[in-house]
PDB file of C-alpha atoms in Angstrom:
ATOM      1  CA  UNK L  95      25.607-132.456-120.904  1.00 60.00           C
ATOM      2  CA  UNK L  96      22.700-134.305-119.357  1.00 69.00           C
ATOM      3  CA  UNK L  97      19.404-132.479-119.216  1.00 78.00           C
ATOM      4  CA  UNK L  98      16.621-132.665-116.693  1.00 91.00           C
ATOM      5  CA  UNK L  99      13.273-131.327-117.859  1.00 94.00           C
ATOM      6  CA  UNK L 100      11.383-129.839-114.955  1.00 96.00           C
ATOM      7  CA  UNK L 101       7.777-128.695-115.182  1.00 96.00           C
ATOM      8  CA  UNK L 102       5.964-126.502-114.744  1.00 96.00           C
ATOM      9  CA  UNK L 103       8.357-123.537-114.936  1.00 95.00           C
ATOM     10  CA  UNK L 104       6.164-121.533-112.559  1.00 96.00           C
ATOM     11  CA  UNK L 105       2.942-121.902-110.606  1.00 96.00           C
ATOM     12  CA  UNK L 106       0.569-119.524-108.893  1.00 96.00           C
ATOM     13  CA  UNK L 107      -1.702-121.247-106.392  1.00 95.00           C
ATOM     14  CA  UNK L 108      -4.115-120.379-103.589  1.00 96.00           C
ATOM     15  CA  UNK L 109      -3.066-121.054-100.041  1.00 97.00           C
ATOM     16  CA  UNK L 110      -4.388-124.464 -99.017  1.00 97.00           C
ATOM     17  CA  UNK L 111      -4.160-125.996-102.485  1.00 97.00           C
ATOM     18  CA  UNK L 112      -2.077-129.038-103.310  1.00 97.00           C
ATOM     19  CA  UNK L 113       0.874-128.708-105.703  1.00 96.00           C
ATOM     20  CA  UNK L 114       2.466-131.191-108.085  1.00 97.00           C
ATOM     21  CA  UNK L 115       5.650-130.801-110.080  1.00 97.00           C
ATOM     22  CA  UNK L 116       7.794-133.265-111.955  1.00 97.00           C
ATOM     23  CA  UNK L 117      11.146-133.881-113.507  1.00 97.00           C
ATOM     24  CA  UNK L 118      12.035-136.118-116.451  1.00 96.00           C
ATOM     25  CA  UNK L 119      15.245-137.288-118.040  1.00 94.00           C
ATOM     26  CA  UNK L 120      16.160-139.043-121.260  1.00 90.00           C
ATOM     27  CA  UNK L 121      18.600-141.233-119.330  1.00 90.00           C
ATOM     28  CA  UNK L 122      18.344-143.380-116.226  1.00 92.00           C
ATOM     29  CA  UNK L 123      19.206-141.935-112.832  1.00 92.00           C
ATOM     30  CA  UNK L 124      20.128-143.870-109.703  1.00 92.00           C
ATOM     31  CA  UNK L 125      19.428-141.010-107.322  1.00 93.00           C
ATOM     32  CA  UNK L 126      16.815-138.249-107.368  1.00 95.00           C
ATOM     33  CA  UNK L 127      16.781-135.317-104.990  1.00 95.00           C
ATOM     34  CA  UNK L 128      14.497-132.347-104.471  1.00 97.00           C
ATOM     35  CA  UNK L 129      15.738-128.993-103.223  1.00 97.00           C
ATOM     36  CA  UNK L 130      14.044-125.723-102.285  1.00 97.00           C
ATOM     37  CA  UNK L 131      15.645-122.325-102.706  1.00 96.00           C
ATOM     38  CA  UNK L 132      14.412-119.304-100.770  1.00 95.00           C
ATOM     39  CA  UNK L 133      15.179-115.827-102.174  1.00 90.00           C
ATOM     40  CA  UNK L 134      18.794-114.842-101.588  1.00 89.00           C
ATOM     41  CA  UNK L 135      19.752-118.245-100.223  1.00 93.00           C
ATOM     42  CA  UNK L 136      21.296-121.451-101.456  1.00 95.00           C
ATOM     43  CA  UNK L 137      19.182-124.547-102.190  1.00 96.00           C
ATOM     44  CA  UNK L 138      18.259-126.718 -99.223  1.00 96.00           C
ATOM     45  CA  UNK L 139      17.693-130.467 -99.520  1.00 95.00           C
ATOM     46  CA  UNK L 140      14.075-131.534 -99.021  1.00 96.00           C
ATOM     47  CA  UNK L 141      13.939-135.203 -99.985  1.00 96.00           C
ATOM     48  CA  UNK L 142      16.399-137.771-101.336  1.00 94.00           C
ATOM     49  CA  UNK L 143      15.323-140.904-103.251  1.00 95.00           C
ATOM     50  CA  UNK L 144      17.611-143.854-103.905  1.00 92.00           C
ATOM     51  CA  UNK L 145      15.424-146.674-105.257  1.00 93.00           C
ATOM     52  CA  UNK L 146      13.072-146.969-108.216  1.00 94.00           C
ATOM     53  CA  UNK L 147       9.472-146.795-107.024  1.00 95.00           C
ATOM     54  CA  UNK L 148      10.467-145.269-103.677  1.00 95.00           C
ATOM     55  CA  UNK L 149       7.900-142.934-102.131  1.00 97.00           C
ATOM     56  CA  UNK L 150       9.194-140.681 -99.346  1.00 96.00           C
ATOM     57  CA  UNK L 151       7.493-138.001 -97.274  1.00 96.00           C
ATOM     58  CA  UNK L 152       8.826-135.038 -95.339  1.00 95.00           C
ATOM     59  CA  UNK L 153       5.924-133.350 -93.568  1.00 96.00           C
ATOM     60  CA  UNK L 154       3.560-132.027 -96.225  1.00 97.00           C
ATOM     61  CA  UNK L 155       5.991-132.957 -98.988  1.00 98.00           C
ATOM     62  CA  UNK L 156       5.953-136.295-100.787  1.00 98.00           C
ATOM     63  CA  UNK L 157       8.335-137.322-103.555  1.00 98.00           C
ATOM     64  CA  UNK L 158       8.500-140.400-105.712  1.00 97.00           C
ATOM     65  CA  UNK L 159      11.287-142.029-107.684  1.00 97.00           C
ATOM     66  CA  UNK L 160       9.692-143.107-110.958  1.00 96.00           C
ATOM     67  CA  UNK L 161       9.634-146.818-111.752  1.00 95.00           C
ATOM     68  CA  UNK L 162      11.389-146.227-115.092  1.00 94.00           C
ATOM     69  CA  UNK L 163      14.166-144.343-113.216  1.00 94.00           C
ATOM     70  CA  UNK L 164      13.756-141.508-115.715  1.00 95.00           C
ATOM     71  CA  UNK L 165      11.403-139.333-113.708  1.00 96.00           C
ATOM     72  CA  UNK L 166      10.498-138.072-110.270  1.00 98.00           C
ATOM     73  CA  UNK L 167       7.554-136.201-108.769  1.00 97.00           C
ATOM     74  CA  UNK L 168       7.160-133.813-105.864  1.00 98.00           C
ATOM     75  CA  UNK L 169       3.818-133.088-104.249  1.00 98.00           C
ATOM     76  CA  UNK L 170       3.103-130.439-101.630  1.00 98.00           C
ATOM     77  CA  UNK L 171      -0.172-130.743 -99.760  1.00 97.00           C
ATOM     78  CA  UNK L 172      -2.146-127.855 -98.246  1.00 97.00           C
ATOM     79  CA  UNK L 173       0.277-125.146 -99.373  1.00 97.00           C
ATOM     80  CA  UNK L 174       1.143-122.262 -97.051  1.00 96.00           C
ATOM     81  CA  UNK L 175       2.810-118.888 -97.771  1.00 95.00           C
ATOM     82  CA  UNK L 176       6.248-120.101 -96.648  1.00 95.00           C
ATOM     83  CA  UNK L 177       6.209-122.709 -99.440  1.00 97.00           C
ATOM     84  CA  UNK L 178       7.063-119.853-101.830  1.00 97.00           C
ATOM     85  CA  UNK L 179      10.394-120.378-103.549  1.00 96.00           C
ATOM     86  CA  UNK L 180      12.103-122.247-106.355  1.00 96.00           C
ATOM     87  CA  UNK L 181      12.021-126.035-106.284  1.00 97.00           C
ATOM     88  CA  UNK L 182      14.799-127.913-108.050  1.00 96.00           C
ATOM     89  CA  UNK L 183      15.034-131.535-108.939  1.00 96.00           C
ATOM     90  CA  UNK L 184      18.478-133.070-109.200  1.00 95.00           C
ATOM     91  CA  UNK L 185      19.640-136.431-110.434  1.00 93.00           C
ATOM     92  CA  UNK L 186      22.734-138.563-110.422  1.00 91.00           C
ATOM     93  CA  UNK L 187      23.227-141.450-112.819  1.00 84.00           C
ATOM     94  CA  UNK L 188      26.220-143.028-111.146  1.00 77.00           C
ATOM     95  CA  UNK L 189      28.250-142.601-108.012  1.00 67.00           C
ATOM     96  CA  UNK L 190      31.048-141.029-110.024  1.00 73.00           C
ATOM     97  CA  UNK L 191      29.160-138.086-111.438  1.00 83.00           C
ATOM     98  CA  UNK L 192      28.069-134.871-109.727  1.00 89.00           C
ATOM     99  CA  UNK L 193      24.404-133.943-109.506  1.00 91.00           C
ATOM    100  CA  UNK L 194      22.620-132.551-112.549  1.00 92.00           C
ATOM    101  CA  UNK L 195      19.943-129.970-111.752  1.00 93.00           C
ATOM    102  CA  UNK L 196      16.674-129.076-113.450  1.00 94.00           C
ATOM    103  CA  UNK L 197      15.864-125.449-114.243  1.00 94.00           C
ATOM    104  CA  UNK L 198      13.483-125.158-111.310  1.00 95.00           C
ATOM    105  CA  UNK L 199       9.800-124.586-110.651  1.00 96.00           C
ATOM    106  CA  UNK L 200       9.001-121.165-109.196  1.00 96.00           C
ATOM    107  CA  UNK L 201       6.095-121.468-106.754  1.00 97.00           C
ATOM    108  CA  UNK L 202       3.997-118.505-105.672  1.00 96.00           C
ATOM    109  CA  UNK L 203       1.290-118.893-103.029  1.00 95.00           C
ATOM    110  CA  UNK L 204      -1.552-116.406-102.887  1.00 91.00           C
ATOM    111  CA  UNK L 205      -2.949-115.973 -99.407  1.00 86.00           C
TER     112      UNK L 205
ATOM    113  CA  UNK I  57      28.568-125.734 -87.232  1.00 65.00           C
ATOM    114  CA  UNK I  58      28.728-122.983 -89.840  1.00 81.00           C
ATOM    115  CA  UNK I  59      28.236-125.434 -92.743  1.00 95.00           C
ATOM    116  CA  UNK I  60      29.367-123.960 -96.064  1.00 97.00           C
ATOM    117  CA  UNK I  61      30.527-120.353 -95.916  1.00 97.00           C
ATOM    118  CA  UNK I  62      30.977-118.226 -99.025  1.00 97.00           C
ATOM    119  CA  UNK I  63      32.586-114.802 -99.260  1.00 97.00           C
ATOM    120  CA  UNK I  64      31.973-112.202-100.468  1.00 97.00           C
ATOM    121  CA  UNK I  65      28.170-112.092-100.702  1.00 96.00           C
ATOM    122  CA  UNK I  66      28.201-109.430-103.409  1.00 97.00           C
ATOM    123  CA  UNK I  67      30.835-108.084-105.782  1.00 97.00           C
ATOM    124  CA  UNK I  68      30.987-105.797-108.796  1.00 97.00           C
ATOM    125  CA  UNK I  69      33.918-106.332-111.134  1.00 97.00           C
ATOM    126  CA  UNK I  70      35.100-104.459-114.190  1.00 97.00           C
ATOM    127  CA  UNK I  71      35.713-106.355-117.409  1.00 98.00           C
ATOM    128  CA  UNK I  72      39.166-107.921-117.353  1.00 97.00           C
ATOM    129  CA  UNK I  73      39.593-107.899-113.586  1.00 97.00           C
ATOM    130  CA  UNK I  74      40.305-111.097-111.715  1.00 96.00           C
ATOM    131  CA  UNK I  75      38.985-112.214-108.368  1.00 97.00           C
ATOM    132  CA  UNK I  76      38.711-115.213-106.078  1.00 98.00           C
ATOM    133  CA  UNK I  77      35.452-116.435-104.606  1.00 98.00           C
ATOM    134  CA  UNK I  78      36.091-118.106-101.275  1.00 98.00           C
ATOM    135  CA  UNK I  79      34.365-121.246-100.021  1.00 98.00           C
ATOM    136  CA  UNK I  80      34.979-122.993 -96.711  1.00 98.00           C
ATOM    137  CA  UNK I  81      33.195-125.917 -95.092  1.00 97.00           C
ATOM    138  CA  UNK I  82      33.589-127.215 -91.554  1.00 96.00           C
ATOM    139  CA  UNK I  83      31.844-130.571 -91.976  1.00 95.00           C
ATOM    140  CA  UNK I  84      34.956-132.499 -93.056  1.00 94.00           C
ATOM    141  CA  UNK I  85      33.332-133.267 -96.403  1.00 95.00           C
ATOM    142  CA  UNK I  86      35.594-134.671 -99.087  1.00 94.00           C
ATOM    143  CA  UNK I  87      33.449-133.560-102.014  1.00 95.00           C
ATOM    144  CA  UNK I  88      33.052-129.922-102.980  1.00 97.00           C
ATOM    145  CA  UNK I  89      31.431-128.222-105.948  1.00 97.00           C
ATOM    146  CA  UNK I  90      31.012-124.860-107.637  1.00 98.00           C
ATOM    147  CA  UNK I  91      27.792-124.068-109.487  1.00 97.00           C
ATOM    148  CA  UNK I  92      26.564-120.931-111.193  1.00 97.00           C
ATOM    149  CA  UNK I  93      22.926-119.968-111.341  1.00 96.00           C
ATOM    150  CA  UNK I  94      21.556-117.786-114.107  1.00 93.00           C
ATOM    151  CA  UNK I  95      17.888-116.676-114.085  1.00 84.00           C
ATOM    152  CA  UNK I  96      15.602-119.468-115.292  1.00 81.00           C
ATOM    153  CA  UNK I  97      18.555-121.719-116.101  1.00 85.00           C
ATOM    154  CA  UNK I  98      18.981-123.773-112.977  1.00 88.00           C
ATOM    155  CA  UNK I  99      22.400-124.656-111.615  1.00 94.00           C
ATOM    156  CA  UNK I 100      25.328-125.448-113.871  1.00 94.00           C
ATOM    157  CA  UNK I 101      28.458-127.177-112.582  1.00 95.00           C
ATOM    158  CA  UNK I 102      31.708-125.260-113.053  1.00 97.00           C
ATOM    159  CA  UNK I 103      34.271-127.393-111.209  1.00 97.00           C
ATOM    160  CA  UNK I 104      34.267-130.020-108.529  1.00 96.00           C
ATOM    161  CA  UNK I 105      36.687-131.790-106.226  1.00 96.00           C
ATOM    162  CA  UNK I 106      36.587-135.265-104.703  1.00 94.00           C
ATOM    163  CA  UNK I 107      39.290-134.545-102.172  1.00 94.00           C
ATOM    164  CA  UNK I 108      42.278-132.386-101.360  1.00 95.00           C
ATOM    165  CA  UNK I 109      44.592-132.105-104.343  1.00 95.00           C
ATOM    166  CA  UNK I 110      42.013-133.386-106.843  1.00 96.00           C
ATOM    167  CA  UNK I 111      39.847-131.191-109.062  1.00 97.00           C
ATOM    168  CA  UNK I 112      37.856-131.795-112.228  1.00 96.00           C
ATOM    169  CA  UNK I 113      35.953-129.751-114.791  1.00 97.00           C
ATOM    170  CA  UNK I 114      32.201-129.546-114.837  1.00 95.00           C
ATOM    171  CA  UNK I 115      29.855-128.418-117.582  1.00 93.00           C
ATOM    172  CA  UNK I 116      30.981-124.766-117.822  1.00 95.00           C
ATOM    173  CA  UNK I 117      34.641-124.443-116.702  1.00 97.00           C
ATOM    174  CA  UNK I 118      35.907-121.887-119.243  1.00 97.00           C
ATOM    175  CA  UNK I 119      37.146-118.674-117.678  1.00 96.00           C
ATOM    176  CA  UNK I 120      37.511-120.196-114.213  1.00 98.00           C
ATOM    177  CA  UNK I 121      40.119-121.999-112.188  1.00 97.00           C
ATOM    178  CA  UNK I 122      40.060-123.851-108.872  1.00 98.00           C
ATOM    179  CA  UNK I 123      42.428-125.366-106.357  1.00 97.00           C
ATOM    180  CA  UNK I 124      41.917-127.681-103.387  1.00 97.00           C
ATOM    181  CA  UNK I 125      44.913-127.572-101.094  1.00 97.00           C
ATOM    182  CA  UNK I 126      42.924-128.460 -97.950  1.00 97.00           C
ATOM    183  CA  UNK I 127      39.751-130.410 -97.207  1.00 97.00           C
ATOM    184  CA  UNK I 128      38.049-127.270 -95.910  1.00 97.00           C
ATOM    185  CA  UNK I 129      38.682-124.756 -98.706  1.00 98.00           C
ATOM    186  CA  UNK I 130      37.738-124.722-102.375  1.00 98.00           C
ATOM    187  CA  UNK I 131      38.306-121.265-103.887  1.00 98.00           C
ATOM    188  CA  UNK I 132      37.064-120.377-107.372  1.00 98.00           C
ATOM    189  CA  UNK I 133      39.122-117.936-109.401  1.00 98.00           C
ATOM    190  CA  UNK I 134      37.853-115.798-112.246  1.00 97.00           C
ATOM    191  CA  UNK I 135      40.812-115.200-114.520  1.00 92.00           C
ATOM    192  CA  UNK I 136      39.620-112.201-116.566  1.00 96.00           C
ATOM    193  CA  UNK I 137      36.044-111.174-115.825  1.00 97.00           C
ATOM    194  CA  UNK I 138      33.566-111.007-118.701  1.00 97.00           C
ATOM    195  CA  UNK I 139      29.924-109.814-118.692  1.00 96.00           C
ATOM    196  CA  UNK I 140      28.848-113.436-119.373  1.00 96.00           C
ATOM    197  CA  UNK I 141      30.168-114.304-115.921  1.00 97.00           C
ATOM    198  CA  UNK I 142      27.552-112.135-114.236  1.00 97.00           C
ATOM    199  CA  UNK I 143      25.721-114.715-112.151  1.00 97.00           C
ATOM    200  CA  UNK I 144      25.105-116.070-108.686  1.00 97.00           C
ATOM    201  CA  UNK I 145      27.770-118.552-107.650  1.00 98.00           C
ATOM    202  CA  UNK I 146      27.087-121.360-105.205  1.00 98.00           C
ATOM    203  CA  UNK I 147      29.573-123.573-103.461  1.00 98.00           C
ATOM    204  CA  UNK I 148      28.405-126.930-102.089  1.00 97.00           C
ATOM    205  CA  UNK I 149      29.864-129.903-100.274  1.00 96.00           C
ATOM    206  CA  UNK I 150      28.845-133.478 -99.569  1.00 94.00           C
ATOM    207  CA  UNK I 151      29.996-136.325 -97.349  1.00 90.00           C
ATOM    208  CA  UNK I 152      29.918-138.841-100.170  1.00 82.00           C
ATOM    209  CA  UNK I 153      29.118-138.987-103.872  1.00 75.00           C
ATOM    210  CA  UNK I 154      25.545-140.122-103.278  1.00 73.00           C
ATOM    211  CA  UNK I 155      24.617-137.850-100.383  1.00 77.00           C
ATOM    212  CA  UNK I 156      22.705-134.635-100.913  1.00 86.00           C
ATOM    213  CA  UNK I 157      24.759-131.475-101.123  1.00 93.00           C
ATOM    214  CA  UNK I 158      24.918-128.688 -98.545  1.00 95.00           C
ATOM    215  CA  UNK I 159      25.001-125.311-100.252  1.00 96.00           C
ATOM    216  CA  UNK I 160      26.417-121.980 -99.184  1.00 97.00           C
ATOM    217  CA  UNK I 161      24.292-118.850 -99.428  1.00 96.00           C
ATOM    218  CA  UNK I 162      25.919-117.702-102.661  1.00 97.00           C
ATOM    219  CA  UNK I 163      28.006-114.890-104.121  1.00 97.00           C
ATOM    220  CA  UNK I 164      26.204-112.478-106.429  1.00 97.00           C
ATOM    221  CA  UNK I 165      28.693-111.240-109.024  1.00 97.00           C
ATOM    222  CA  UNK I 166      28.126-108.475-111.542  1.00 97.00           C
ATOM    223  CA  UNK I 167      30.658-107.735-114.292  1.00 97.00           C
ATOM    224  CA  UNK I 168      30.400-104.294-115.866  1.00 96.00           C
TER     225      UNK I 168
END
């Protein structure tokens, strides 16, 4: 099946620091999404991207749809303790196929 | 709106037992999905459905079965539980193929 390579696998950061994570694919995607999963819960949609080059913000979160359509980036500014969780990228290469998920980036914030 | 509701939240099964994981959504979404999440492995698609009466296999369908008799419900059946099926199972739904998915809170299954 299709693979999404998400990095880094885990991060430990100080509260207040900015965070960057990314996702790459060997094939082109038409849609990129970023989800966050809190412990014991299902993933929750953060940002959806539908066009190459698109840059979208949601509060302190900013995500970009790479111009090659094979990658996407998520940035979190001024991290706070509640940012702790697992962040997943997900991609879809056509309207007929379900989402493919990356393996996640586990974020820990040290107060 | 309850969104996507999964039951049970936790279950321990013995090898060879069968069980059904329930999933219900009240958003009138046509598309529904079952994923399993193993530690460090992300989410893998088991089965999905694009509407009542229509189901299709995902990446890891072996050992599972699904049905979709109504828009609201999409149960996942484990036919004969194996230790490799120990995982957290998530059901999700979406309004269209290109919309983001709404996930349930998961069923944590242990097979011993």
